[in-house]
């Protein structure tokens, strides 16, 4: 499928619990005419309040493998054992065709893949929690994961925190309001070409 290479992308990556979904949702409500969310495909079960076709395209593993075979993903990963997530090329095309910037909530390795693929078209932001302990506390308080799933997320988080320096920007998420204001400034600067990023 045709992929217009002129558009822009803003990537939010971080370990689970750092606050990227919260910040991305804030930005989408603040800039509805500028940004649109890349809805990933995922094989995980929807959480309460998550909507198919809004938060994710929740699909079976068979359907996911079919999409891999048909080269429908720009990137995909088995983020947690047995659970796949992927960015659909059709999402990027759809959003660029509407004249908006694509915004992503994606894991750290996936974020770095997108940055490598799109170079300076992409602003890659790493959301940094104040500490691993606080991140664990946020994950537990969110109350969406079983103890086993929490352990897997925490083990992965510890590794992912080491990749922060590979991103264009590190955004501290200690006080949520401050982080959202900072994120708004980054979006506006990137949108108006006042923030030049590396290849
Ligand atoms: N590589 C990749 N990761 C994704 C994609 N969509 C979501 N993720 C990431 O997969 C991880 C798990 O997401 P989720 O199950 O929603 O859990 P949460 O991060 O704990 O809220 C998170 O780091 C997401 O950002 C995608 O399309 N590709
Ligand atoms: N700065 C913050 N201070 C306290 N709690 C936060 C902050 N940012 C996010 N949270 C909360 O932490 C939990 C994890 O945030 P979430 O956005 O789901 O993270 P992620 O998408 O990175 O996994 C959520 O319950 C969210 O409301």
mmCIF file of C-alpha atoms and ligand atoms in Angstrom:
data_model
loop_
_atom_site.group_PDB
_atom_site.id
_atom_site.type_symbol
_atom_site.label_atom_id
_atom_site.label_comp_id
_atom_site.label_asym_id
_atom_site.label_seq_id
_atom_site.Cartn_x
_atom_site.Cartn_y
_atom_site.Cartn_z
ATOM 1 C CA UNK A 1 0.000 0.000 0.000
ATOM 2 C CA UNK A 2 1.154 3.569 -0.700
ATOM 3 C CA UNK A 3 2.849 5.244 2.259
ATOM 4 C CA UNK A 4 3.293 9.033 2.025
ATOM 5 C CA UNK A 5 6.764 9.682 3.426
ATOM 6 C CA UNK A 6 6.173 13.411 4.020
ATOM 7 C CA UNK A 7 4.155 13.185 7.229
ATOM 8 C CA UNK A 8 5.313 13.517 10.821
ATOM 9 C CA UNK A 9 5.205 11.167 13.761
ATOM 10 C CA UNK A 10 5.465 11.645 17.522
ATOM 11 C CA UNK A 11 6.480 8.557 19.434
ATOM 12 C CA UNK A 12 5.875 8.150 23.175
ATOM 13 C CA UNK A 13 7.750 5.198 24.607
ATOM 14 C CA UNK A 14 8.421 4.108 28.167
ATOM 15 C CA UNK A 15 8.208 1.096 30.402
ATOM 16 C CA UNK A 16 4.695 0.087 31.448
ATOM 17 C CA UNK A 17 3.435 2.313 34.242
ATOM 18 C CA UNK A 18 5.545 5.379 33.358
ATOM 19 C CA UNK A 19 2.454 7.302 32.273
ATOM 20 C CA UNK A 20 2.693 7.391 28.472
ATOM 21 C CA UNK A 21 -0.948 6.426 27.828
ATOM 22 C CA UNK A 22 -2.131 9.150 30.235
ATOM 23 C CA UNK A 23 0.053 11.795 28.540
ATOM 24 C CA UNK A 24 -0.874 10.694 25.002
ATOM 25 C CA UNK A 25 -4.602 10.839 25.871
ATOM 26 C CA UNK A 26 -4.123 14.334 27.284
ATOM 27 C CA UNK A 27 -2.396 15.469 24.076
ATOM 28 C CA UNK A 28 -5.124 13.978 21.885
ATOM 29 C CA UNK A 29 -7.788 15.899 23.777
ATOM 30 C CA UNK A 30 -5.707 19.099 23.711
ATOM 31 C CA UNK A 31 -4.840 18.930 19.990
ATOM 32 C CA UNK A 32 -7.700 17.047 18.276
ATOM 33 C CA UNK A 33 -7.086 18.859 14.966
ATOM 34 C CA UNK A 34 -3.340 18.238 14.909
ATOM 35 C CA UNK A 35 -2.866 14.725 16.266
ATOM 36 C CA UNK A 36 -4.380 11.309 15.686
ATOM 37 C CA UNK A 37 -3.573 8.114 17.564
ATOM 38 C CA UNK A 38 -2.032 5.138 15.794
ATOM 39 C CA UNK A 39 -4.289 2.330 16.958
ATOM 40 C CA UNK A 40 -2.093 -0.745 17.297
ATOM 41 C CA UNK A 41 -3.185 -4.303 16.741
ATOM 42 C CA UNK A 42 -2.813 -6.471 19.852
ATOM 43 C CA UNK A 43 -3.526 -10.045 20.837
ATOM 44 C CA UNK A 44 -4.016 -9.202 24.532
ATOM 45 C CA UNK A 45 -7.434 -9.214 26.188
ATOM 46 C CA UNK A 46 -9.155 -5.807 26.428
ATOM 47 C CA UNK A 47 -9.186 -4.188 29.887
ATOM 48 C CA UNK A 48 -12.389 -2.812 31.392
ATOM 49 C CA UNK A 49 -13.084 0.536 29.665
ATOM 50 C CA UNK A 50 -10.918 -0.293 26.661
ATOM 51 C CA UNK A 51 -12.727 -0.115 23.348
ATOM 52 C CA UNK A 52 -11.903 -2.232 20.292
ATOM 53 C CA UNK A 53 -10.967 0.044 17.391
ATOM 54 C CA UNK A 54 -10.204 2.930 19.746
ATOM 55 C CA UNK A 55 -7.552 1.775 22.220
ATOM 56 C CA UNK A 56 -6.392 -1.193 20.144
ATOM 57 C CA UNK A 57 -7.621 -3.454 17.399
ATOM 58 C CA UNK A 58 -7.984 -6.525 19.599
ATOM 59 C CA UNK A 59 -7.417 -9.511 17.322
ATOM 60 C CA UNK A 60 -6.652 -13.218 17.642
ATOM 61 C CA UNK A 61 -3.127 -14.581 17.319
ATOM 62 C CA UNK A 62 -4.161 -16.228 14.027
ATOM 63 C CA UNK A 63 -5.336 -12.894 12.623
ATOM 64 C CA UNK A 64 -2.101 -11.249 13.819
ATOM 65 C CA UNK A 65 0.069 -13.904 12.119
ATOM 66 C CA UNK A 66 -1.969 -13.455 8.944
ATOM 67 C CA UNK A 67 -1.193 -9.717 8.993
ATOM 68 C CA UNK A 68 2.525 -10.443 9.498
ATOM 69 C CA UNK A 69 2.463 -12.797 6.501
ATOM 70 C CA UNK A 70 0.784 -10.094 4.405
ATOM 71 C CA UNK A 71 3.354 -7.472 5.490
ATOM 72 C CA UNK A 72 0.724 -5.214 7.036
ATOM 73 C CA UNK A 73 2.944 -4.062 9.922
ATOM 74 C CA UNK A 74 5.543 -1.276 9.965
ATOM 75 C CA UNK A 75 6.842 -2.934 13.124
ATOM 76 C CA UNK A 76 5.565 -5.598 15.476
ATOM 77 C CA UNK A 77 6.792 -7.381 18.558
ATOM 78 C CA UNK A 78 5.973 -10.096 20.996
ATOM 79 C CA UNK A 79 6.084 -7.487 23.770
ATOM 80 C CA UNK A 80 5.140 -9.980 26.502
ATOM 81 C CA UNK A 81 5.442 -13.741 26.137
ATOM 82 C CA UNK A 82 2.680 -14.901 23.837
ATOM 83 C CA UNK A 83 1.237 -11.396 23.418
ATOM 84 C CA UNK A 84 1.850 -9.530 20.163
ATOM 85 C CA UNK A 85 1.542 -5.823 19.415
ATOM 86 C CA UNK A 86 2.080 -4.101 16.085
ATOM 87 C CA UNK A 87 1.814 -0.812 14.194
ATOM 88 C CA UNK A 88 -0.249 -1.112 11.035
ATOM 89 C CA UNK A 89 0.994 0.645 7.912
ATOM 90 C CA UNK A 90 -2.663 1.441 7.118
ATOM 91 C CA UNK A 91 -2.921 3.505 10.336
ATOM 92 C CA UNK A 92 -0.038 5.769 9.337
ATOM 93 C CA UNK A 93 -1.432 6.186 5.795
ATOM 94 C CA UNK A 94 -4.931 6.913 7.122
ATOM 95 C CA UNK A 95 -3.705 9.599 9.533
ATOM 96 C CA UNK A 96 -1.281 11.280 7.143
ATOM 97 C CA UNK A 97 -4.031 11.368 4.508
ATOM 98 C CA UNK A 98 -6.090 13.419 6.995
ATOM 99 C CA UNK A 99 -3.200 15.909 7.337
ATOM 100 C CA UNK A 100 -2.500 15.092 10.996
ATOM 101 C CA UNK A 101 0.593 13.994 12.898
ATOM 102 C CA UNK A 102 0.560 10.352 13.973
ATOM 103 C CA UNK A 103 1.051 9.881 17.713
ATOM 104 C CA UNK A 104 2.175 6.539 19.155
ATOM 105 C CA UNK A 105 2.030 4.863 22.564
ATOM 106 C CA UNK A 106 4.489 2.068 22.002
ATOM 107 C CA UNK A 107 7.090 0.051 23.856
ATOM 108 C CA UNK A 108 10.748 1.107 23.919
ATOM 109 C CA UNK A 109 12.111 -1.275 21.267
ATOM 110 C CA UNK A 110 9.166 -0.560 18.949
ATOM 111 C CA UNK A 111 9.696 3.179 19.432
ATOM 112 C CA UNK A 112 13.358 2.902 18.488
ATOM 113 C CA UNK A 113 12.439 0.855 15.397
ATOM 114 C CA UNK A 114 10.047 3.591 14.240
ATOM 115 C CA UNK A 115 12.648 6.302 14.908
ATOM 116 C CA UNK A 116 15.214 4.406 12.858
ATOM 117 C CA UNK A 117 12.735 3.940 10.015
ATOM 118 C CA UNK A 118 11.415 7.519 9.851
ATOM 119 C CA UNK A 119 14.470 9.550 10.993
ATOM 120 C CA UNK A 120 13.843 13.260 11.394
ATOM 121 C CA UNK A 121 10.166 12.923 10.443
ATOM 122 C CA UNK A 122 9.780 11.352 13.893
ATOM 123 C CA UNK A 123 10.085 12.944 17.332
ATOM 124 C CA UNK A 124 10.899 10.136 19.784
ATOM 125 C CA UNK A 125 10.069 10.917 23.425
ATOM 126 C CA UNK A 126 11.009 8.691 26.358
ATOM 127 C CA UNK A 127 8.706 9.106 29.351
ATOM 128 C CA UNK A 128 10.888 8.821 32.442
ATOM 129 C CA UNK A 129 9.321 7.848 35.786
ATOM 130 C CA UNK A 130 10.977 9.341 38.906
ATOM 131 C CA UNK A 131 12.216 5.881 39.970
ATOM 132 C CA UNK A 132 11.595 2.184 39.443
ATOM 133 C CA UNK A 133 9.856 2.022 42.836
ATOM 134 C CA UNK A 134 7.405 4.754 41.860
ATOM 135 C CA UNK A 135 6.769 3.038 38.545
ATOM 136 C CA UNK A 136 5.971 -0.209 40.356
ATOM 137 C CA UNK A 137 3.646 1.679 42.694
ATOM 138 C CA UNK A 138 1.813 3.257 39.693
ATOM 139 C CA UNK A 139 1.450 -0.101 37.990
ATOM 140 C CA UNK A 140 0.020 -1.684 41.137
ATOM 141 C CA UNK A 141 -2.341 1.237 41.772
ATOM 142 C CA UNK A 142 -3.617 1.048 38.189
ATOM 143 C CA UNK A 143 -4.922 -2.390 39.145
ATOM 144 C CA UNK A 144 -5.136 -3.782 35.618
ATOM 145 C CA UNK A 145 -2.676 -6.654 35.813
ATOM 146 C CA UNK A 146 -2.381 -9.955 37.673
ATOM 147 C CA UNK A 147 0.663 -10.495 39.934
ATOM 148 C CA UNK A 148 2.349 -12.601 37.204
ATOM 149 C CA UNK A 149 1.751 -9.966 34.556
ATOM 150 C CA UNK A 150 3.019 -7.276 36.936
ATOM 151 C CA UNK A 151 6.255 -9.190 37.507
ATOM 152 C CA UNK A 152 6.796 -9.514 33.745
ATOM 153 C CA UNK A 153 6.178 -5.773 33.242
ATOM 154 C CA UNK A 154 8.530 -4.826 36.101
ATOM 155 C CA UNK A 155 11.358 -7.067 34.810
ATOM 156 C CA UNK A 156 10.979 -5.533 31.350
ATOM 157 C CA UNK A 157 10.804 -1.996 32.784
ATOM 158 C CA UNK A 158 14.144 -2.388 34.519
ATOM 159 C CA UNK A 159 15.793 -3.184 31.162
ATOM 160 C CA UNK A 160 13.899 -0.519 29.196
ATOM 161 C CA UNK A 161 14.941 2.331 31.506
ATOM 162 C CA UNK A 162 18.498 1.911 30.188
ATOM 163 C CA UNK A 163 17.472 2.971 26.643
ATOM 164 C CA UNK A 164 16.350 6.502 27.521
ATOM 165 C CA UNK A 165 19.441 8.201 26.038
ATOM 166 C CA UNK A 166 18.668 6.798 22.561
ATOM 167 C CA UNK A 167 15.546 8.986 22.300
ATOM 168 C CA UNK A 168 15.381 12.595 21.045
ATOM 169 C CA UNK A 169 13.861 13.826 24.306
ATOM 170 C CA UNK A 170 13.538 12.504 27.860
ATOM 171 C CA UNK A 171 10.310 13.743 29.449
ATOM 172 C CA UNK A 172 10.210 13.441 33.249
ATOM 173 C CA UNK A 173 6.825 12.343 34.541
ATOM 174 C CA UNK A 174 6.941 13.151 38.241
ATOM 175 C CA UNK A 175 4.143 15.703 38.562
ATOM 176 C CA UNK A 176 1.596 14.781 35.879
ATOM 177 C CA UNK A 177 0.434 18.324 35.219
ATOM 178 C CA UNK A 178 4.002 19.533 34.627
ATOM 179 C CA UNK A 179 4.702 16.587 32.331
ATOM 180 C CA UNK A 180 1.574 17.331 30.288
ATOM 181 C CA UNK A 181 2.526 21.012 29.924
ATOM 182 C CA UNK A 182 6.016 20.021 28.834
ATOM 183 C CA UNK A 183 4.567 17.511 26.344
ATOM 184 C CA UNK A 184 2.236 20.191 24.913
ATOM 185 C CA UNK A 185 5.228 22.490 24.329
ATOM 186 C CA UNK A 186 7.103 19.712 22.526
ATOM 187 C CA UNK A 187 4.127 18.991 20.249
ATOM 188 C CA UNK A 188 3.700 22.669 19.384
ATOM 189 C CA UNK A 189 7.414 23.137 18.643
ATOM 190 C CA UNK A 190 7.546 20.032 16.468
ATOM 191 C CA UNK A 191 4.324 20.959 14.662
ATOM 192 C CA UNK A 192 5.623 24.434 13.827
ATOM 193 C CA UNK A 193 9.056 23.114 12.773
ATOM 194 C CA UNK A 194 10.729 24.858 15.697
ATOM 195 C CA UNK A 195 12.068 21.612 17.067
ATOM 196 C CA UNK A 196 14.567 19.947 14.781
ATOM 197 C CA UNK A 197 15.369 16.351 15.628
ATOM 198 C CA UNK A 198 18.163 13.973 14.621
ATOM 199 C CA UNK A 199 18.003 11.486 11.774
HETATM 200 N N1 LIG B 1 6.179 -2.605 19.612
HETATM 201 C C1 LIG B 1 4.941 -2.219 19.890
HETATM 202 N N2 LIG B 1 4.566 -2.028 21.160
HETATM 203 C C2 LIG B 1 3.309 -1.597 21.389
HETATM 204 C C3 LIG B 1 2.379 -1.353 20.354
HETATM 205 N N3 LIG B 1 1.208 -0.941 20.910
HETATM 206 C C4 LIG B 1 1.400 -0.910 22.229
HETATM 207 N N4 LIG B 1 2.658 -1.309 22.532
HETATM 208 C C5 LIG B 1 3.293 -1.394 23.845
HETATM 209 O O1 LIG B 1 3.075 -2.642 24.443
HETATM 210 C C6 LIG B 1 3.233 -2.499 25.854
HETATM 211 C C7 LIG B 1 2.077 -3.132 26.569
HETATM 212 O O2 LIG B 1 0.927 -2.367 26.343
HETATM 213 P P1 LIG B 1 -0.362 -2.570 27.220
HETATM 214 O O3 LIG B 1 -0.723 -4.019 27.218
HETATM 215 O O4 LIG B 1 -1.414 -1.611 26.753
HETATM 216 O O5 LIG B 1 0.131 -2.286 28.693
HETATM 217 P P2 LIG B 1 0.627 -1.011 29.517
HETATM 218 O O6 LIG B 1 1.815 -0.390 28.824
HETATM 219 O O7 LIG B 1 0.987 -1.604 30.826
HETATM 220 O O8 LIG B 1 -0.510 -0.044 29.587
HETATM 221 C C8 LIG B 1 3.324 -1.003 26.110
HETATM 222 O O9 LIG B 1 4.685 -0.655 26.284
HETATM 223 C C9 LIG B 1 2.745 -0.406 24.853
HETATM 224 O O10 LIG B 1 3.220 0.898 24.619
HETATM 225 C C10 LIG B 1 2.822 -1.560 19.006
HETATM 226 O O11 LIG B 1 2.093 -1.375 18.041
HETATM 227 N N5 LIG B 1 4.092 -2.000 18.839
HETATM 228 N N1 LIG B 2 2.724 11.728 37.183
HETATM 229 C C1 LIG B 2 1.941 10.769 37.686
HETATM 230 N N2 LIG B 2 1.762 10.692 39.004
HETATM 231 C C2 LIG B 2 0.987 9.721 39.540
HETATM 232 N N3 LIG B 2 0.324 8.764 38.832
HETATM 233 C C3 LIG B 2 0.485 8.789 37.495
HETATM 234 C C4 LIG B 2 1.293 9.778 36.853
HETATM 235 N N4 LIG B 2 1.251 9.542 35.529
HETATM 236 C C5 LIG B 2 0.456 8.461 35.344
HETATM 237 N N5 LIG B 2 -0.016 8.011 36.535
HETATM 238 C C6 LIG B 2 -0.874 6.838 36.786
HETATM 239 O O1 LIG B 2 0.005 5.706 36.695
HETATM 240 C C7 LIG B 2 -0.670 4.606 36.070
HETATM 241 C C8 LIG B 2 0.127 4.188 34.834
HETATM 242 O O2 LIG B 2 -0.036 5.184 33.834
HETATM 243 P P1 LIG B 2 -0.291 4.793 32.309
HETATM 244 O O3 LIG B 2 -0.544 6.062 31.575
HETATM 245 O O4 LIG B 2 -1.290 3.691 32.186
HETATM 246 O O5 LIG B 2 1.169 4.234 31.946
HETATM 247 P P2 LIG B 2 1.725 3.454 30.681
HETATM 248 O O6 LIG B 2 0.824 3.749 29.529
HETATM 249 O O7 LIG B 2 3.106 4.019 30.476
HETATM 250 O O8 LIG B 2 1.744 2.004 31.051
HETATM 251 C C9 LIG B 2 -2.076 5.066 35.750
HETATM 252 O O9 LIG B 2 -2.948 4.600 36.778
HETATM 253 C C10 LIG B 2 -1.972 6.587 35.747
HETATM 254 O O10 LIG B 2 -3.185 7.205 36.130
#
